[in-house]
CSV table of C-alpha atoms and ligand atoms in Angstrom, one decimal:
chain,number,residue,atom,x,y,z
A,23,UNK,CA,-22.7,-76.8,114.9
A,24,UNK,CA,-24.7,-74.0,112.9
A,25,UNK,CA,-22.1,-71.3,113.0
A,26,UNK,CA,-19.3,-74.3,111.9
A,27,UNK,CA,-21.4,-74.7,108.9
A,28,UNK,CA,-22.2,-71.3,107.7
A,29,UNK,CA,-18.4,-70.1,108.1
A,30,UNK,CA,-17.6,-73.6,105.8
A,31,UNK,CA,-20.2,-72.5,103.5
A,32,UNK,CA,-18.8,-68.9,103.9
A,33,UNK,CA,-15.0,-70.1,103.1
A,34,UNK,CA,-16.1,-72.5,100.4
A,35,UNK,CA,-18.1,-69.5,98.6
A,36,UNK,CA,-15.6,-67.2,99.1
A,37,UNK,CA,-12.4,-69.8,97.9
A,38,UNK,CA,-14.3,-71.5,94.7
A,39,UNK,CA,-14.5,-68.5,92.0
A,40,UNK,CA,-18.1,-68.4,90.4
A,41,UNK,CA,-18.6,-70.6,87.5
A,42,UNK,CA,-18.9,-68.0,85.2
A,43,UNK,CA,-15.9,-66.3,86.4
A,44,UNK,CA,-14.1,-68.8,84.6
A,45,UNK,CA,-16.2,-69.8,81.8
A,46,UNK,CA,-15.0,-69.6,78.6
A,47,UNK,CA,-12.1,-71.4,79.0
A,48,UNK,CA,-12.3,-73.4,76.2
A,49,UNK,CA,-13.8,-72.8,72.4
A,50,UNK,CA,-18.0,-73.1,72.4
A,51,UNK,CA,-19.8,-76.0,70.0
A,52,UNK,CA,-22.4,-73.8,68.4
A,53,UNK,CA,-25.2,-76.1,66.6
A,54,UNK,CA,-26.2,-74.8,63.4
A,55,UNK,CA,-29.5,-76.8,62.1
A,56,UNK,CA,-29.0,-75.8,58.1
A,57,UNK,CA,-26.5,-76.0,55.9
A,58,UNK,CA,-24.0,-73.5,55.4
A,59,UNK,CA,-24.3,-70.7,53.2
A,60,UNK,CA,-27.5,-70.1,54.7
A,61,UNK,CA,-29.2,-67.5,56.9
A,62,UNK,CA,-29.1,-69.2,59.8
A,63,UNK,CA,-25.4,-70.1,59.4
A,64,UNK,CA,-24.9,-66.1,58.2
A,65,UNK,CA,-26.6,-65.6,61.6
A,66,UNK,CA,-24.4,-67.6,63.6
A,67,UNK,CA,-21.4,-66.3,61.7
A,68,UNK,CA,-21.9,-62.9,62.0
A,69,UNK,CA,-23.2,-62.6,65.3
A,70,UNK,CA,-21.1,-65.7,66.9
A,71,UNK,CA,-18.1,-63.8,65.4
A,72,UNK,CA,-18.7,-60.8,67.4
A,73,UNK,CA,-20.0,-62.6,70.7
A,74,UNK,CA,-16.7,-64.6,70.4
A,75,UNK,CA,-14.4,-61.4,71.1
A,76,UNK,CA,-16.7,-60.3,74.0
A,77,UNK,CA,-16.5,-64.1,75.4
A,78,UNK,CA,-13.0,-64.2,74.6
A,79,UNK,CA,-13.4,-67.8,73.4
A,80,UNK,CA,-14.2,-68.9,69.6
A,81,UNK,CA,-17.2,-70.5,68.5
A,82,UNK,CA,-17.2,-73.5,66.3
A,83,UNK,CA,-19.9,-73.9,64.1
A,84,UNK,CA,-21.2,-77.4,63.8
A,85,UNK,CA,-23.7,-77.3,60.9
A,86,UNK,CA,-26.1,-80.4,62.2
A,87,UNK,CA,-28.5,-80.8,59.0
A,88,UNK,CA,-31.7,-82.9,58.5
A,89,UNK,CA,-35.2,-83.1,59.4
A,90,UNK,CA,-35.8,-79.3,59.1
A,91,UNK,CA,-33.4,-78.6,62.5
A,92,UNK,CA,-35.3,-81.3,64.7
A,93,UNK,CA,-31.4,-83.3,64.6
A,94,UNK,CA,-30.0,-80.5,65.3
A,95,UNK,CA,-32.2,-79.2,68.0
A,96,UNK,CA,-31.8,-83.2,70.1
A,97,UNK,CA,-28.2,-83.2,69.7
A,98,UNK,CA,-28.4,-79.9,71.7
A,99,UNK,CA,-30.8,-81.3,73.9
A,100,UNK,CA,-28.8,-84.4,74.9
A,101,UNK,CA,-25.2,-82.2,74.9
A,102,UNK,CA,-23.6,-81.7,78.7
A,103,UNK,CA,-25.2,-78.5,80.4
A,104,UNK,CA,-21.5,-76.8,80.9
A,105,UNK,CA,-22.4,-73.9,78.6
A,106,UNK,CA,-19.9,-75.5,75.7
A,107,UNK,CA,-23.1,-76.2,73.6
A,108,UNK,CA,-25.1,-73.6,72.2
A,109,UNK,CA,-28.0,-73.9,69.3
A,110,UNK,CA,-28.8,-71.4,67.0
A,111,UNK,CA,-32.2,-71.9,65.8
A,112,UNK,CA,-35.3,-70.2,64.6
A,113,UNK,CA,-39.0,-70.0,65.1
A,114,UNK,CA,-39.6,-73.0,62.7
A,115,UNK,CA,-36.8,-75.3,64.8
A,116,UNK,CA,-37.6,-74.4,67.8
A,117,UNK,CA,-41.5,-74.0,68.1
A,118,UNK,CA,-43.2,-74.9,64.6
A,119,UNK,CA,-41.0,-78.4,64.9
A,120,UNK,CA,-42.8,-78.6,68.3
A,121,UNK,CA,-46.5,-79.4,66.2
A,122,UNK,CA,-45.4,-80.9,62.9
A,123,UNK,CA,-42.6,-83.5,64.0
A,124,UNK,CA,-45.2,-86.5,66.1
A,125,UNK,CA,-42.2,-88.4,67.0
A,126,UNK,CA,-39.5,-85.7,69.0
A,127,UNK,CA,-37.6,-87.3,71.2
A,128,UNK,CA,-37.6,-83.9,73.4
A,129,UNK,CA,-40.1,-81.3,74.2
A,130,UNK,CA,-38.5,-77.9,72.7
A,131,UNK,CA,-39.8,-75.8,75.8
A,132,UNK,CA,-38.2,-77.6,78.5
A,133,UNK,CA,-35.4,-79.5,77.4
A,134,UNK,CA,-33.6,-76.4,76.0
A,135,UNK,CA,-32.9,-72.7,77.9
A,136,UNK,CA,-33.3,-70.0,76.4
A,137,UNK,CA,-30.3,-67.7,76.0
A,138,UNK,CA,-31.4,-64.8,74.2
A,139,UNK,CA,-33.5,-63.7,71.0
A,140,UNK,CA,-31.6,-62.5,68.1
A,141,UNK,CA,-32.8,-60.8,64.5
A,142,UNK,CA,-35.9,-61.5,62.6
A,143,UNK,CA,-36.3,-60.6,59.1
A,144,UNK,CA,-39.1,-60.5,56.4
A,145,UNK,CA,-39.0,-63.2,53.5
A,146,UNK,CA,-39.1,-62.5,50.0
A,147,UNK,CA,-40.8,-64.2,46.9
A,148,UNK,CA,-38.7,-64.8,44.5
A,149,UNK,CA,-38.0,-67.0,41.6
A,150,UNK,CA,-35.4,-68.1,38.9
A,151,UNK,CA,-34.8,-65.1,36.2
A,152,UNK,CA,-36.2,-67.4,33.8
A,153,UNK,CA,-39.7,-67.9,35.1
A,154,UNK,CA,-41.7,-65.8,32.5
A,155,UNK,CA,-44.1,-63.9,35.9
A,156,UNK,CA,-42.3,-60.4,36.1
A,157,UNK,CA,-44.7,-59.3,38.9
A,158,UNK,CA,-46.3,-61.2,41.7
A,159,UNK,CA,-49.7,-61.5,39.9
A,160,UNK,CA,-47.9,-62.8,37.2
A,161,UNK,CA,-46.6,-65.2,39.3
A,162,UNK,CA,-49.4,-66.3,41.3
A,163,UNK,CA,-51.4,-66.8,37.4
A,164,UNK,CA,-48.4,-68.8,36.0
A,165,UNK,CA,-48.6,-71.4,39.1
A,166,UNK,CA,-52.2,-71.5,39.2
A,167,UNK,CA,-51.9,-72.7,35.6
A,168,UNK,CA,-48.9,-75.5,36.5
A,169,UNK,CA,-50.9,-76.5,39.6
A,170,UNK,CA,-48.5,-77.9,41.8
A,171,UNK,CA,-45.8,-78.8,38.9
A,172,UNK,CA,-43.2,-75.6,39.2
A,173,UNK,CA,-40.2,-76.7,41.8
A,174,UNK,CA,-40.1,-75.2,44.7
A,175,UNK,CA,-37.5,-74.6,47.4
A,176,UNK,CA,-37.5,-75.6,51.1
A,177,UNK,CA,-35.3,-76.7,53.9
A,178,UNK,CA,-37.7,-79.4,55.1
A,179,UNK,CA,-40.8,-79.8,56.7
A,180,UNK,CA,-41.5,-76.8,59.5
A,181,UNK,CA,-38.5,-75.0,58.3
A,182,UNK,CA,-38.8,-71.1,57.7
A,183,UNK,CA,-38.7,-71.8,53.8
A,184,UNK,CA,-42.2,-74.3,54.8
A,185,UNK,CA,-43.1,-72.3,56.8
A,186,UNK,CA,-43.0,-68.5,54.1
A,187,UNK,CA,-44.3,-71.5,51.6
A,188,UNK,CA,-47.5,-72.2,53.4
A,189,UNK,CA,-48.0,-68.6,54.2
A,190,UNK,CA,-48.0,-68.1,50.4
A,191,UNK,CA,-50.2,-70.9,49.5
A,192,UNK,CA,-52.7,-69.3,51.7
A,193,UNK,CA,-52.1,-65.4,50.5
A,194,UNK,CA,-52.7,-66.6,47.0
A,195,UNK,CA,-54.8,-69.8,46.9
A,196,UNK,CA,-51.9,-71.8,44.4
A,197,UNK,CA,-49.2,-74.3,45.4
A,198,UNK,CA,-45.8,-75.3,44.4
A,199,UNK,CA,-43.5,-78.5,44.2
A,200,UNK,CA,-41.9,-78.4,47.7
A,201,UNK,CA,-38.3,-79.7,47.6
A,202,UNK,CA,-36.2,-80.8,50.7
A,203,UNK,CA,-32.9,-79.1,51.2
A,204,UNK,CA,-30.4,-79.3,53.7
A,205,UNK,CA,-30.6,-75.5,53.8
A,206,UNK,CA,-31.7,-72.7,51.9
A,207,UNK,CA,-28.2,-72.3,50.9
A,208,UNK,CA,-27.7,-75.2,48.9
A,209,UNK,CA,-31.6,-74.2,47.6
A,210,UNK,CA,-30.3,-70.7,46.4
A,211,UNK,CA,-27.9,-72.0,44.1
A,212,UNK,CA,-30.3,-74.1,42.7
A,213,UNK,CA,-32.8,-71.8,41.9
A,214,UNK,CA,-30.0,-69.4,40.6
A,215,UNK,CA,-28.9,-72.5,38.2
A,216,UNK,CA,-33.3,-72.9,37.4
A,217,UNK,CA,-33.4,-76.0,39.1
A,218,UNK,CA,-36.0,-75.1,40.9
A,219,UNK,CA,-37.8,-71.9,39.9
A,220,UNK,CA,-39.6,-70.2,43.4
A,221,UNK,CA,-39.1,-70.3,47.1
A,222,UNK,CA,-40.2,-67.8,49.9
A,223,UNK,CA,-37.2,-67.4,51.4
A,224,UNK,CA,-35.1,-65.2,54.4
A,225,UNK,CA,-34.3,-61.6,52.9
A,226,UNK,CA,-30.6,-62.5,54.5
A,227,UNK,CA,-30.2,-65.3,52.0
A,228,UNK,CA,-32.4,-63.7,49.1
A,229,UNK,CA,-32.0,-60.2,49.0
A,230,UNK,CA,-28.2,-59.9,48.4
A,231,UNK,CA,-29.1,-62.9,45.3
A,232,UNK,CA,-31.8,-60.1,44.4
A,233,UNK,CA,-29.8,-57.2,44.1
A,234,UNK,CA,-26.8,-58.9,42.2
A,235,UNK,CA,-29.8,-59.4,39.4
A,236,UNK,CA,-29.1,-63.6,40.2
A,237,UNK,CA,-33.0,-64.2,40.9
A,238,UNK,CA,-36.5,-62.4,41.0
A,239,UNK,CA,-38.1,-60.8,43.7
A,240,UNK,CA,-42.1,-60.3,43.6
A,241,UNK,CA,-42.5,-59.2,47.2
A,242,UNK,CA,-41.7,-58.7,51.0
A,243,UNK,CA,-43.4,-60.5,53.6
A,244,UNK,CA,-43.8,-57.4,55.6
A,245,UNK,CA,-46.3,-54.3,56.7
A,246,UNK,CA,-44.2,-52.5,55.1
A,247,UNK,CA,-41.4,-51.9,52.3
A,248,UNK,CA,-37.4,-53.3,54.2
A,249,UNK,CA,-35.1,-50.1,54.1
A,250,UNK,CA,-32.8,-52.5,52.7
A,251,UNK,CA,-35.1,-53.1,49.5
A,252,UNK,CA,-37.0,-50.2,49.2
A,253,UNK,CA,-37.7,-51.4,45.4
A,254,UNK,CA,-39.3,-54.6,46.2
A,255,UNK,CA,-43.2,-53.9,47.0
A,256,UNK,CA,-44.8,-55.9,50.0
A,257,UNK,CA,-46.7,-59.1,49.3
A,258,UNK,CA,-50.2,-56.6,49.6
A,259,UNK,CA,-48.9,-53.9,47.5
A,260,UNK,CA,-48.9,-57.3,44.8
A,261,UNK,CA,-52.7,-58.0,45.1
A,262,UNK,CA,-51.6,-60.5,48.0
A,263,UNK,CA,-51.3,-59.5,51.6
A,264,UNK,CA,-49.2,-61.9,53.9
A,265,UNK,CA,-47.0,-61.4,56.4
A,266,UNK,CA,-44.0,-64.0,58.1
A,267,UNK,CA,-40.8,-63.4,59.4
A,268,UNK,CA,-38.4,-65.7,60.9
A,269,UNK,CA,-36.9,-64.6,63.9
A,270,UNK,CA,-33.8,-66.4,65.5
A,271,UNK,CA,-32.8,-67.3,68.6
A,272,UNK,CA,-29.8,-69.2,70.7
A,273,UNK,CA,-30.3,-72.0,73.0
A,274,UNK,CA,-28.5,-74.3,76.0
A,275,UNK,CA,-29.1,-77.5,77.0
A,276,UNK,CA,-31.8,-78.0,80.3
A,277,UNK,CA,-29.3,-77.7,83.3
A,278,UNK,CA,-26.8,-75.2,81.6
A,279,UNK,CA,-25.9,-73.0,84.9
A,280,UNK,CA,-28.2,-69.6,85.3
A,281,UNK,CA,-24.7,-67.3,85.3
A,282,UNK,CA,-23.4,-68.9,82.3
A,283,UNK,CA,-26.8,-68.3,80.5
A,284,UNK,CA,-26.5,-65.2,81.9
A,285,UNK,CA,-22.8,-64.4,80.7
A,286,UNK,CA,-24.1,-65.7,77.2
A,287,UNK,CA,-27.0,-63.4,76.9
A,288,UNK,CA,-24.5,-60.5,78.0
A,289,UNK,CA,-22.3,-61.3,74.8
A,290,UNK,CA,-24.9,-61.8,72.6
A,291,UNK,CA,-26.3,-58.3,73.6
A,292,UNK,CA,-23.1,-56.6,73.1
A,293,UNK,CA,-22.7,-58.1,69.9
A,294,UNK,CA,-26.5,-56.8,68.4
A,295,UNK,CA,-25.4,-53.0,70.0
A,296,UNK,CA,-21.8,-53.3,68.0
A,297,UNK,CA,-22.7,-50.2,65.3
A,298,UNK,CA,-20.9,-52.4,62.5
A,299,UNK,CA,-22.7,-56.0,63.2
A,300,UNK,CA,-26.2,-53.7,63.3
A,301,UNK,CA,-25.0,-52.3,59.9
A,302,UNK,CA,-24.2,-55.8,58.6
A,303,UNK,CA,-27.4,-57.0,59.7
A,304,UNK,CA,-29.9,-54.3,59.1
A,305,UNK,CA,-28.2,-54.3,54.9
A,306,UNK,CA,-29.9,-57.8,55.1
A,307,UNK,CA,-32.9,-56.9,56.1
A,308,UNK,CA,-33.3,-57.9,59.7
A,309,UNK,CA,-34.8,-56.3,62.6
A,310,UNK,CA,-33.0,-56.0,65.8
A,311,UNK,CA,-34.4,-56.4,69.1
A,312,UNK,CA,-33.8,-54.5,72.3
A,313,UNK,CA,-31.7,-56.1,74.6
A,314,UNK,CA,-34.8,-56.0,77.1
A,315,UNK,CA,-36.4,-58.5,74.5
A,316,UNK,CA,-33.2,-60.3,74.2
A,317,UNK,CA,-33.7,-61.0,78.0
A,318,UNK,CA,-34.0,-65.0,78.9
A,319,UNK,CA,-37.2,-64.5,80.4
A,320,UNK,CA,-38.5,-62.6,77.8
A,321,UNK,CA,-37.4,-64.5,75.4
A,322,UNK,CA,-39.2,-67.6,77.5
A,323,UNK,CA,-42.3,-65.8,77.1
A,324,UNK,CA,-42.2,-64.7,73.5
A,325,UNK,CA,-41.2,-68.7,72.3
A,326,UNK,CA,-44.1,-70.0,74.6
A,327,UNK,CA,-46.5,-67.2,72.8
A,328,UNK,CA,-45.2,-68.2,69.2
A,329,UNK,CA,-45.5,-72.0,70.1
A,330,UNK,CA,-49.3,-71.5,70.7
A,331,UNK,CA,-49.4,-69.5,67.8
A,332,UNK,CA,-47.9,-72.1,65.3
A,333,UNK,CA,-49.7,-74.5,67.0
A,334,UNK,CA,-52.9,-73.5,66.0
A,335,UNK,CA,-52.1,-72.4,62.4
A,336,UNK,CA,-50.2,-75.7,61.7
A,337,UNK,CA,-52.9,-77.8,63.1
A,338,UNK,CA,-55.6,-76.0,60.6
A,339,UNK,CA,-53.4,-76.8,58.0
A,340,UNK,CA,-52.8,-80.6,58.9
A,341,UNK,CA,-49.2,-80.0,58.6
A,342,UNK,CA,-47.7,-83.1,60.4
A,343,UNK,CA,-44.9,-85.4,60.0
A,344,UNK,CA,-45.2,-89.0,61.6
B,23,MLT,C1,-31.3,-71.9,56.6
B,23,MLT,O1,-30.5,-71.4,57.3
B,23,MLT,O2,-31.0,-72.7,55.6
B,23,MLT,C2,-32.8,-71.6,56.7
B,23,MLT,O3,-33.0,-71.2,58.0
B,23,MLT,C3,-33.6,-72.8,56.3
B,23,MLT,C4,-35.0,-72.4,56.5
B,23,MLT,O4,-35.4,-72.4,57.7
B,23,MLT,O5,-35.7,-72.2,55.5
């Protein structure tokens, strides 16, 4: 009876090609929680675009907008795990969301797999060319003089825009008007028009804004001057230290096979070691990490870290949405 069994098992292993063998064979849904136009649509563009030709399948981008990713981030949950639904997403979707949103109807640690981490990249403080501050002292005395009445953009509670804001408002001890947007997309053009007038926002968004003169930047979240900006100082260089960056990341539904995750991950790597997406990406001010970093299980490890460490910072600051 045994040896019956294991030659079945034997034939039926050796007839059925592996899943991933086959996988692609169809176009991928890839969740995007913002609007378009911004940089976690660039992100998914740009590095989706390149994944594609190693998957040999397209990606289409489904920008799912609204409560600062936490939409998004269930309809991935809920979607079939036959690696045809990926999320993009970032530390402020998929951890920070985790704390601030009271009523989820998923936990962000289990009910998605991590596939692999992506770019992170500084933020940068900037405002409308029309706000009189022309340096980040400037600034920080022009809002502490319209406390909490200068418009400021966001794309929602625990989004990387709240999440650079509240950073901010602790560096420098004064506030701004946060307003909602699907995206910081949509809240670029805004602030470009001086309908809103500040936002701490993505360097992949701001920086390109910055350099064709369209807004102001103060300062760079970061240790250290970006190689993309050497001209904009760091937040400390300004009088203010504070560091935040917003690293990305792509996710599958619980249940998604471990070879297709696997076959996923192996794209996405390829696409980050592509010389031209590196160049693309590094001109905006990201940093790239190793493909060893990239790894599912270190990429388990490093959301699970960053969870506990939002955790507690969020909960100081009674950031919570019921
Ligand atoms: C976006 O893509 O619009 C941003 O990630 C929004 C944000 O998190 O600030």
């Amino acid at each position: 009876m045994l040896r019956r069994t294991v030659l079945a098992s034997m034939a039926a292993s050796l007839a059925a090609p592996a899943l991933a063998d086959t996988y692609p064979s169809k176009p991928i849904n890839l969740i995007v929680p913002f609007a378009a136009g911004g940089p976690t649509d660039l992100m998914a563009r740009i590095v989706g675009e390149r994944m594609a030709k190693e998957l040999g399948q397209q990606f289409i981008i489904d920008n799912t907008t609204g409560a600062a990713g936490s939409i998004a981030v269930g309809k991935a949950a809920r979607a079939a795990p036959d690696g045809y639904t990926v999320q993009i997403g970032h530390v402020g979707t998929n951890v920070a969301n985790g704390t601030i949103y009271k009523n989820l109807t998923y936990d962000l640690l289990t009910d998605l797999v991590p596939i692999a981490r992506l770019p992170q990249n500084p933020m940068l403080i900037v405002s409308s060319n029309q706000l009189p501050a022309k340096t980040l002292k400037e600034l920080v005395a022009y809002l502490k003089a319209n406390p909490d009445k200068v418009p400021g953009g966001t794309a929602g509670m625990g989004s990387g825009s709240h999440l650079g804001a509240l950073a901010f408002f602790a560096a420098t001890g004064v506030t701004y008007q946060l307003v909602p947007y699907r995206g910081t997309g949509p809240a670029m053009q805004d602030l470009m028009a001086n309908q809103i007038q500040v936002m701490v926002d993505q360097s992949s968004n701001s920086l390109p804004q910055v350099q064709a003169g369209k807004v102001r930047a103060y300062g760079i979240t970061a240790k250290a001057r970006s190689a993309a900006a050497p001209d904009i100082p760091t937040a400390a260089e300004g009088g203010f230290p504070m560091e935040v960056s917003i690293w990305h990341g792509l996710w599958a539904p619980k249940g998604t096979p471990a070879d297709i995750v696997a076959r996923l991950n192996k794209a996405a790597i390829a696409s980050l070691q592509d010389p031209a997406i590196r160049k693309r990406l590094e001109e905006l001010g990201q940093d790239i990490p190793t493909p060893a970093e990239m790894a599912p299980p270190a990429f388990a490890s490093f959301q699970k870290e960053e969870y506990a460490r939002w955790k507690k910072i969020l909960e100081a600051a009674n950031v919570k949405v019921e």
